[in-house]
Coordinates of C-alpha atoms in Angstrom, one line a residue:
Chain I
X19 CA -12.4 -0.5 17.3
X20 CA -8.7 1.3 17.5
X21 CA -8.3 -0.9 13.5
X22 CA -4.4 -1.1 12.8
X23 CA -1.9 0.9 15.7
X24 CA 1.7 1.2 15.4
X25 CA 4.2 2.2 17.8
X26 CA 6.4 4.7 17.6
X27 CA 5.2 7.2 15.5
X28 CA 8.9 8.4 15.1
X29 CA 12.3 7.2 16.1
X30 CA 16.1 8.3 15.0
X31 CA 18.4 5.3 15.2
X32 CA 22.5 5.4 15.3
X33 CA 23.9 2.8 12.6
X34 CA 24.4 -0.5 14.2
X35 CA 21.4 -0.3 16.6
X36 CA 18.7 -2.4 16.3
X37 CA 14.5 -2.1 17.1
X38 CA 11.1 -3.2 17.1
X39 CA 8.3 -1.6 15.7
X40 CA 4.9 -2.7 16.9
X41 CA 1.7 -3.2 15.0
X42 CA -1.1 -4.3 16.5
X43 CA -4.8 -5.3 14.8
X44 CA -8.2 -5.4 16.5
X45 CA -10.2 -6.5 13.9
X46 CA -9.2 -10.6 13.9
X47 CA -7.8 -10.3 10.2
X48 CA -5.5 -13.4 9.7
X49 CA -3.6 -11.8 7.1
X50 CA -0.9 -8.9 8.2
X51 CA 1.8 -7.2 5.9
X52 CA 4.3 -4.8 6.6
X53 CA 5.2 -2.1 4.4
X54 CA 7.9 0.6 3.7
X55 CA 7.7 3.6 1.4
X56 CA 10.4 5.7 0.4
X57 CA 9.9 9.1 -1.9
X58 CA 8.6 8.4 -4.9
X59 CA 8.9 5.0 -4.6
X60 CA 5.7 3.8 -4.0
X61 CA 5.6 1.0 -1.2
X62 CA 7.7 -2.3 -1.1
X63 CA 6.1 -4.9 0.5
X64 CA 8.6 -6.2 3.6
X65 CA 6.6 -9.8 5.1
X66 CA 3.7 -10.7 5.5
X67 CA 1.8 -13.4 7.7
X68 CA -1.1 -15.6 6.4
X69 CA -1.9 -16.1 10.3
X70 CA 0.0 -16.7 13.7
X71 CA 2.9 -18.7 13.7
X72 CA 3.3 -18.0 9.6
X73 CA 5.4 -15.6 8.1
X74 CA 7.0 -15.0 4.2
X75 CA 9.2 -12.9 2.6
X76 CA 8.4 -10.0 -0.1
X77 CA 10.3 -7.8 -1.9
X78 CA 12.7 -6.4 0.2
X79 CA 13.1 -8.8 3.7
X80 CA 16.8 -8.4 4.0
X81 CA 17.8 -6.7 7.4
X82 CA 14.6 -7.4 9.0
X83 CA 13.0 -10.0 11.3
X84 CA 9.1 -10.3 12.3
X85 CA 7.4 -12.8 14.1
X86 CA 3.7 -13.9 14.6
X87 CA 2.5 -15.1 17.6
X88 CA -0.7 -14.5 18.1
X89 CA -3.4 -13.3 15.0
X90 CA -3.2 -9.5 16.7
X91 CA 0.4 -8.7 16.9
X92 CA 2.7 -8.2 14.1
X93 CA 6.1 -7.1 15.6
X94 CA 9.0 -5.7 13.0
X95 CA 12.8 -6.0 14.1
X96 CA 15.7 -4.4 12.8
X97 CA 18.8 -5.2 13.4
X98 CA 22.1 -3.7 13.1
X99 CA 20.3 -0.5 11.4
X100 CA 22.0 1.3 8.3
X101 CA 20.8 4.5 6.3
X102 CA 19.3 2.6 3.8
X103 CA 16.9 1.4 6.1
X104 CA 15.6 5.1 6.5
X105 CA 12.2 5.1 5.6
X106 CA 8.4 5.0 6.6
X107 CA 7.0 1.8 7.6
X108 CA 3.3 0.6 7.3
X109 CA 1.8 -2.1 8.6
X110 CA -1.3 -3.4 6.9
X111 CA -4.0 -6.4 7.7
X112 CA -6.8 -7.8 5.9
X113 CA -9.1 -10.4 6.3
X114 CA -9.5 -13.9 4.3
X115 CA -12.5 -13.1 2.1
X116 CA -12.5 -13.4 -1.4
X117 CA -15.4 -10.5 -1.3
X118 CA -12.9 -8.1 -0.2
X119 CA -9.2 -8.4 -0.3
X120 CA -9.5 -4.8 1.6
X121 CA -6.4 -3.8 3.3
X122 CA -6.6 -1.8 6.4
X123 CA -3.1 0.5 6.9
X124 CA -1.9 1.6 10.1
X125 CA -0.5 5.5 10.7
X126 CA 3.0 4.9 10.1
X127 CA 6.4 5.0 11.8
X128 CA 8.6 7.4 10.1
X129 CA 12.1 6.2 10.8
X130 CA 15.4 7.8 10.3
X131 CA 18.9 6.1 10.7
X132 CA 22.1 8.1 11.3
Chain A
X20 CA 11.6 -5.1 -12.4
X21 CA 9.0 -2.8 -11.5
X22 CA 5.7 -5.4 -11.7
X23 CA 3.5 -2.2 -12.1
X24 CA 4.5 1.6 -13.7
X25 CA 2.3 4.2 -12.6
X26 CA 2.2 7.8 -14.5
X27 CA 2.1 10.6 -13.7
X28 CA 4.1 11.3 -10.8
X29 CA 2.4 14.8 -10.3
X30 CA -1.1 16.3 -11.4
X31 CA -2.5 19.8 -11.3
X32 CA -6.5 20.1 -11.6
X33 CA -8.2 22.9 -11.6
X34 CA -11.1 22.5 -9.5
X35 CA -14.8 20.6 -11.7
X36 CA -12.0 19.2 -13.7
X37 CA -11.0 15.4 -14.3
X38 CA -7.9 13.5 -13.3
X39 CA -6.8 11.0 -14.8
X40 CA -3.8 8.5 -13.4
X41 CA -2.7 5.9 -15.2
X42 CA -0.9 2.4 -14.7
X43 CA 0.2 -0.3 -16.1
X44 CA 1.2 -3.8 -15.4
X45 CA 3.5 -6.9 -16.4
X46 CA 2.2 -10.1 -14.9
X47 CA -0.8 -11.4 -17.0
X48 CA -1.7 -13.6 -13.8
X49 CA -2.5 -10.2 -11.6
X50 CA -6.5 -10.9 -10.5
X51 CA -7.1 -7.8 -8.4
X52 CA -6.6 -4.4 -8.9
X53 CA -6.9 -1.4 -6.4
X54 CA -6.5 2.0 -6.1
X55 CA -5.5 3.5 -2.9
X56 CA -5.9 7.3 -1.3
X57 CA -3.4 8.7 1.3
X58 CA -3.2 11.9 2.9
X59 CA 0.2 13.2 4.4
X60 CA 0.7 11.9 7.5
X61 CA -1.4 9.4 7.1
X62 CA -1.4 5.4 5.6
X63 CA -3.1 4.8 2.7
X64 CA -6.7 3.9 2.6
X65 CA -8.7 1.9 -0.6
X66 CA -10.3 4.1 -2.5
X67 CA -11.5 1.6 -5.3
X68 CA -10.9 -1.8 -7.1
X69 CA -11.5 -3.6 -9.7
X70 CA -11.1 -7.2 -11.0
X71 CA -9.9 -8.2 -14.4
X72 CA -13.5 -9.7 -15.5
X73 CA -14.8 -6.0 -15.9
X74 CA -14.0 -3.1 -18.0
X75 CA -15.1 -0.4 -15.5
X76 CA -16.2 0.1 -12.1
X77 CA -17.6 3.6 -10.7
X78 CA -18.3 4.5 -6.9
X79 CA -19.1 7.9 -7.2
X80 CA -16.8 10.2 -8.7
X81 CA -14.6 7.5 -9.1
X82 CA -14.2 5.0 -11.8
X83 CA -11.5 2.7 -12.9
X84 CA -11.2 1.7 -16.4
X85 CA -9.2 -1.8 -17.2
X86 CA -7.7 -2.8 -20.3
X87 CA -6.8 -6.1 -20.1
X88 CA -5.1 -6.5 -23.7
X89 CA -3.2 -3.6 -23.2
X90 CA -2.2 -4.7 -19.3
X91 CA -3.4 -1.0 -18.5
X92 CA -5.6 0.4 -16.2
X93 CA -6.1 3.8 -14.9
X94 CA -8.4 5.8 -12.4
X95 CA -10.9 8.5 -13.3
X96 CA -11.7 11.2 -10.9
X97 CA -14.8 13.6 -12.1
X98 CA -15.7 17.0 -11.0
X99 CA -12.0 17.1 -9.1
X100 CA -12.6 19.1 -5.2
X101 CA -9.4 20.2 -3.8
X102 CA -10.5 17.9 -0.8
X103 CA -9.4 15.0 -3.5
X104 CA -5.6 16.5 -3.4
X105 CA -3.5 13.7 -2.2
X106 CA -1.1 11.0 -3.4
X107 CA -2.8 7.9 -5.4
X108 CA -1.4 4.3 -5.1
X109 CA -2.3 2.0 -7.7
X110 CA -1.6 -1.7 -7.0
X111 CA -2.0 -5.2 -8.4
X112 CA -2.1 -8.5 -6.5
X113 CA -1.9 -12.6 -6.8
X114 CA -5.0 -14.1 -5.3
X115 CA -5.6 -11.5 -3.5
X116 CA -4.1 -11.7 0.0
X117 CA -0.3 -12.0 -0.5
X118 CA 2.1 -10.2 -2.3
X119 CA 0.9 -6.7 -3.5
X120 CA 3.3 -5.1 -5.7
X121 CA 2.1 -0.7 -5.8
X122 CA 2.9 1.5 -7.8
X123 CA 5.4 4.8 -7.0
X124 CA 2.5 7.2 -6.3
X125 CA 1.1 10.4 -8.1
X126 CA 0.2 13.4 -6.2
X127 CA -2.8 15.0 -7.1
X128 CA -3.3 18.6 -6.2
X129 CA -6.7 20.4 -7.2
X130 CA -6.7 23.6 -7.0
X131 CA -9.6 26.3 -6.2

């Protein structure tokens, strides 16, 4: 039981390029977010997905793009990348029980745009 | 608008000694409140929560204490072991699953 995996760990991005960044759960949890925390900032909640096929905005969705095909995979895009969207991203799940709103975090992907 | 203020942003403990981190919130309709531990390098992991029907809630060490008239709640750590030195996320949620608004973080170092 691997939990929450992202992919890559690290990346350095030119301004205008766009990518994905993978997150992948193994524990069936309907429920995925992604995250991004910046310095003192705390973390600022990007999407989330209530389960495949449905995704929402949060606080900050602007310049990004996730899809939700199936309950495991929880893909982040960025496109056309700018500094501002230098950061480290989380991606989170947790499962529908009103026992436990538990949520399990992934590593991270520390991201930096140039 | 920040939907929850945490304080401090930095704590020294001496080792046996209790921290204390504090938080408060705007949104009356908030029904779940964690706490969450990360180490650097690492994501953050829930430590302890806590739901508004309850004053206090200890695991351990640990105890959150909620104020709901004053929208405030804050997190406890007894006999502080430098092992406990990390940052501390406190968060608040809408029915649980959704939107979880955190707090900016307050590093905790203990010293020996």
């Amino acid at each position: 039981n691997a939990g929450v995996t992202q992919t890559p760990k690290f990346r350095i991005l030119k301004i205008g390029q766009s990518m994905t960044l993978q997150c992948t759960q193994d524990m069936n949890h309907n429920y995925m977010y992604w995250y991004r925390q910046d310095p003192g900032m705390g973390l600022k909640l990007i999407y989330y997905s209530v389960g495949a096929g449905i995704t929402d905005k949060g606080e900050v969705p602007n310049g990004y793009n996730v899809s939700r095909s199936t309950t495991e995979d929880f893909p982040l895009r960025l496109e056309l990348a700018a500094p501002s969207q230098t950061s480290v991203y989380f991606c989170a799940s947790s499962a529908t029980s009103k026992s436990s709103y538990e949520q399990y975090f992934g590593p991270g992907t520390r991201l930096t745009v140039t | 608008q920040q939907q929850v203020k945490q304080s401090p942003q930095s704590l020294i403990v001496q080792k046996g000694g209790i921290s204390i981190i504090n938080c408060a919130y705007e949104n009356t309709a908030f029904d779940y409140f964690p706490w969450y531990q990360q180490f650097p390098g690492k994501g953050p992991a829930l430590l302890i929560a806590i739901r508004p029907d309850v004053s206090e809630k200890k695991e351990g060490r640990f105890t959150i204490s909620f104020n709901k008239s004053a929208k405030q709640f804050s997190l406890h750590i007894m006999d502080s072991q430098p092992g406990d030195s990390a940052t501390y996320f406190c968060a608040a949620s809408l029915g649980g699953f959704n939107k979880f608004y955190f707090g900016s973080g307050t590093k905790l170092n203990v010293k020996p």
